mmCIF file of C-alpha atoms in Angstrom:
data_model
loop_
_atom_site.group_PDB
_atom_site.id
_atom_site.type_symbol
_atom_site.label_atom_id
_atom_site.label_comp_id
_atom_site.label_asym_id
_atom_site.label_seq_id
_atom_site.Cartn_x
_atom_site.Cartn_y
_atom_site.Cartn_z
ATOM 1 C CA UNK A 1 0.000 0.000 0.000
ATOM 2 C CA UNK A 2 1.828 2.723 -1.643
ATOM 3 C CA UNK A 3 0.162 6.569 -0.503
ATOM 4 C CA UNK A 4 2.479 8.174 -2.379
ATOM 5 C CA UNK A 5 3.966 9.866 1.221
ATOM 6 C CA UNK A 6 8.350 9.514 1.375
ATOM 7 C CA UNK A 7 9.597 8.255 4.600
ATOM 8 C CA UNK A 8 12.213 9.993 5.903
ATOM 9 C CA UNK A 9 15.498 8.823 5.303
ATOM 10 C CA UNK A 10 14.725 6.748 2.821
ATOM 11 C CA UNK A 11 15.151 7.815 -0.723
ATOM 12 C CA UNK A 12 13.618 6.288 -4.111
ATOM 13 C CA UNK A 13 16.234 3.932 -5.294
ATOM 14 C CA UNK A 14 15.754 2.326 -1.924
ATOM 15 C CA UNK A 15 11.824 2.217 -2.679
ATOM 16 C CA UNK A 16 12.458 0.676 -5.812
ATOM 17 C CA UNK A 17 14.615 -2.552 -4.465
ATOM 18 C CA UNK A 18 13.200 -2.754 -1.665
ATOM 19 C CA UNK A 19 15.913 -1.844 0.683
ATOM 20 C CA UNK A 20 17.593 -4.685 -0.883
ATOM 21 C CA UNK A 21 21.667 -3.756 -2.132
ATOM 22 C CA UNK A 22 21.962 -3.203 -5.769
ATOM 23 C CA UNK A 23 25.443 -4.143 -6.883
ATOM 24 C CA UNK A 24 26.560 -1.066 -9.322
ATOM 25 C CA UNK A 25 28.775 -2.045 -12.781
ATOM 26 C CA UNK A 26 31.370 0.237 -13.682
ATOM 27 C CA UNK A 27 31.004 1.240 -17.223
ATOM 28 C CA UNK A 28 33.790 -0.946 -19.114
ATOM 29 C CA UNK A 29 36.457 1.078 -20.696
ATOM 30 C CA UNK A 30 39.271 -0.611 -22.840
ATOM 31 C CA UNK A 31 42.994 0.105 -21.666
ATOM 32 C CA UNK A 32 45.354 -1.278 -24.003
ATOM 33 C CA UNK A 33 48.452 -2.380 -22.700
ATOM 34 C CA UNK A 34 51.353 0.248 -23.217
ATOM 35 C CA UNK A 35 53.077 -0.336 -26.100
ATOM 36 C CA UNK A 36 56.641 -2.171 -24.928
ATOM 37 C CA UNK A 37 60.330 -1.432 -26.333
ATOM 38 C CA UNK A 38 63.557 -3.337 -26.327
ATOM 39 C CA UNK A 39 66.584 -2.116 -24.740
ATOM 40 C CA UNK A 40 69.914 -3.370 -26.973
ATOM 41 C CA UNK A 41 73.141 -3.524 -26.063
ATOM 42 C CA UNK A 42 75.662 -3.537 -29.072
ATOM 43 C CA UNK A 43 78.944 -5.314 -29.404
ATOM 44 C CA UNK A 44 82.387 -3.166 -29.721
ATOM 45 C CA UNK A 45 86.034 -4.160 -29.998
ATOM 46 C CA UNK A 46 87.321 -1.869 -26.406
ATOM 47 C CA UNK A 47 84.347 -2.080 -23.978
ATOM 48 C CA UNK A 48 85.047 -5.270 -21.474
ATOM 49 C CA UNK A 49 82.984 -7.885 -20.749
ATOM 50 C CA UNK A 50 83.086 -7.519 -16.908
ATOM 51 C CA UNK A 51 82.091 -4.069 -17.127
ATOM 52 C CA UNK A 52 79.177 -5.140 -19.239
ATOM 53 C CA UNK A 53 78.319 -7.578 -16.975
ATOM 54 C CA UNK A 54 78.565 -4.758 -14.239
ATOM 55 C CA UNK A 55 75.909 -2.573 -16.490
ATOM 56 C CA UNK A 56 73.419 -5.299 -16.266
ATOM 57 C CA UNK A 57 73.859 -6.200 -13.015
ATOM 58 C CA UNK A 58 72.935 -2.876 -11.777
ATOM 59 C CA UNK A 59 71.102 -0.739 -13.954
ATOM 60 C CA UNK A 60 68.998 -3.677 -15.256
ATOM 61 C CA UNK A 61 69.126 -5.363 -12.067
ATOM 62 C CA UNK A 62 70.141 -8.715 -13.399
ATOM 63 C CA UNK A 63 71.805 -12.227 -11.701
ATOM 64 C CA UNK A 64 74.901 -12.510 -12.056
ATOM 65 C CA UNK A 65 74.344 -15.582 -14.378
ATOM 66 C CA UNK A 66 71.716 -13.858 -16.652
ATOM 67 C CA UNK A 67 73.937 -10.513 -16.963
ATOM 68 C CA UNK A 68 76.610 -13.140 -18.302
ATOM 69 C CA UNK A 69 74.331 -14.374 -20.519
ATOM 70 C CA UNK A 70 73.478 -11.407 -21.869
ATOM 71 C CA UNK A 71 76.731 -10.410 -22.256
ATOM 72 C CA UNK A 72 77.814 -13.186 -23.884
ATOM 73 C CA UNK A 73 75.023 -12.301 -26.637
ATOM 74 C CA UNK A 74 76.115 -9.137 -27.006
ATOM 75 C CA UNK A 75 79.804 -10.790 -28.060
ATOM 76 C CA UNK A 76 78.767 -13.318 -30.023
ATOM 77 C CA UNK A 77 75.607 -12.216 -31.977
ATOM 78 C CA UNK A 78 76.638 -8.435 -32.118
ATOM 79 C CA UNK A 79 73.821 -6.967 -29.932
ATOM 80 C CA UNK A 80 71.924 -8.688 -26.873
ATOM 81 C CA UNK A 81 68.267 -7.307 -25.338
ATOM 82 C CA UNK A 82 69.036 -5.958 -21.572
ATOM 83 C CA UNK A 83 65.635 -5.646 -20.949
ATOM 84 C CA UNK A 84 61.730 -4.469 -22.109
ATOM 85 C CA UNK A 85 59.919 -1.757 -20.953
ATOM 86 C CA UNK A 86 57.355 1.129 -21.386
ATOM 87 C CA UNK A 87 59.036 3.945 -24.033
ATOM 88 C CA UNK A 88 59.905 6.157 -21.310
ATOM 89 C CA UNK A 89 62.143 3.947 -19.075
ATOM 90 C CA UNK A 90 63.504 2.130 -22.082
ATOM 91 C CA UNK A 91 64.753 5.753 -23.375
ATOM 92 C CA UNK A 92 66.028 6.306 -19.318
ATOM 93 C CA UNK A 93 68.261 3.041 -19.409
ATOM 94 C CA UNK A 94 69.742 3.689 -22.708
ATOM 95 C CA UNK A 95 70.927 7.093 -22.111
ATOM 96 C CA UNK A 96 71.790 5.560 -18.648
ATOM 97 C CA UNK A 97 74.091 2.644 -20.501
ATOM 98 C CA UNK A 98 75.977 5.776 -22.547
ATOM 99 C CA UNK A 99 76.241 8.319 -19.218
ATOM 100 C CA UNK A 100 78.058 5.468 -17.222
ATOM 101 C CA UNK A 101 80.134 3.819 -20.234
ATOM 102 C CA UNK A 102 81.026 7.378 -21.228
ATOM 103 C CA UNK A 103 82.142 7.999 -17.596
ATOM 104 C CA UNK A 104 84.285 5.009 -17.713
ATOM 105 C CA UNK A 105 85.833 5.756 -20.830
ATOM 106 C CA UNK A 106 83.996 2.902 -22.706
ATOM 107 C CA UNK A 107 82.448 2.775 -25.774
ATOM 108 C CA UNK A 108 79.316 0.912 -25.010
ATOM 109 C CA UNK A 109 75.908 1.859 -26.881
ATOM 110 C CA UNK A 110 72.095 0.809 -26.349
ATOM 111 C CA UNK A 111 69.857 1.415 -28.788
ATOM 112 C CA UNK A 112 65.752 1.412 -28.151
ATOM 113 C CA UNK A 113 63.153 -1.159 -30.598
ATOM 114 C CA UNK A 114 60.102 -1.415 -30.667
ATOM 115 C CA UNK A 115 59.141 -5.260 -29.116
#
């Protein structure tokens, strides 16, 4: 029996279910994952291979036994991938690799790809 008065307190959505709890749906929107790019180390003839394995080890924060294998790609195929990330990091770490191999006197270079 419905008289058309509001309780107090109450409001109409409540009237409408009842009291019951109405579970709300968020609309759906569709986030595509951020594109990811490849951080390459390539080979020279003066930069050492301890002080690429030091690179990895602490600006890509990689074991010991995966910076050497990484390193050892980077010797025998020419170029090895240090790591994948969003655009803006991957740009951060490359110019990172060239700050600290300049500092050391090295010539070590990492490019940026597209994964």
């Amino acid at each position: 029996m419905t008289t058309g008065t509001k309780i107090e307190g109450v409001s109409g959505d409540e009237e409408k279910t009842g009291g019951g709890v109405q579970e709300r749906t968020k609309p759906t929107t569709d986030q595509k994952e951020p594109t990811v790019y490849h951080v390459v180390l390539l080979n020279d003839d003066y930069t050492p291979m301890m002080f690429v394995v030091d690179v990895l080890e602490t600006l890509f924060q990689k074991s010991p036994a995966e910076a050497y294998r990484v390193m050892m790609q980077v010797h025998l195929n020419g170029r090895g991938i240090a790591g994948v990330y969003p655009w803006e990091i991957a740009e951060t770490k490359a110019d990172r690799v060239a700050a600290v191999a300049r500092d050391a006197g090295y010539p070590l270079k990492a490019t940026v790809e597209e994964a």
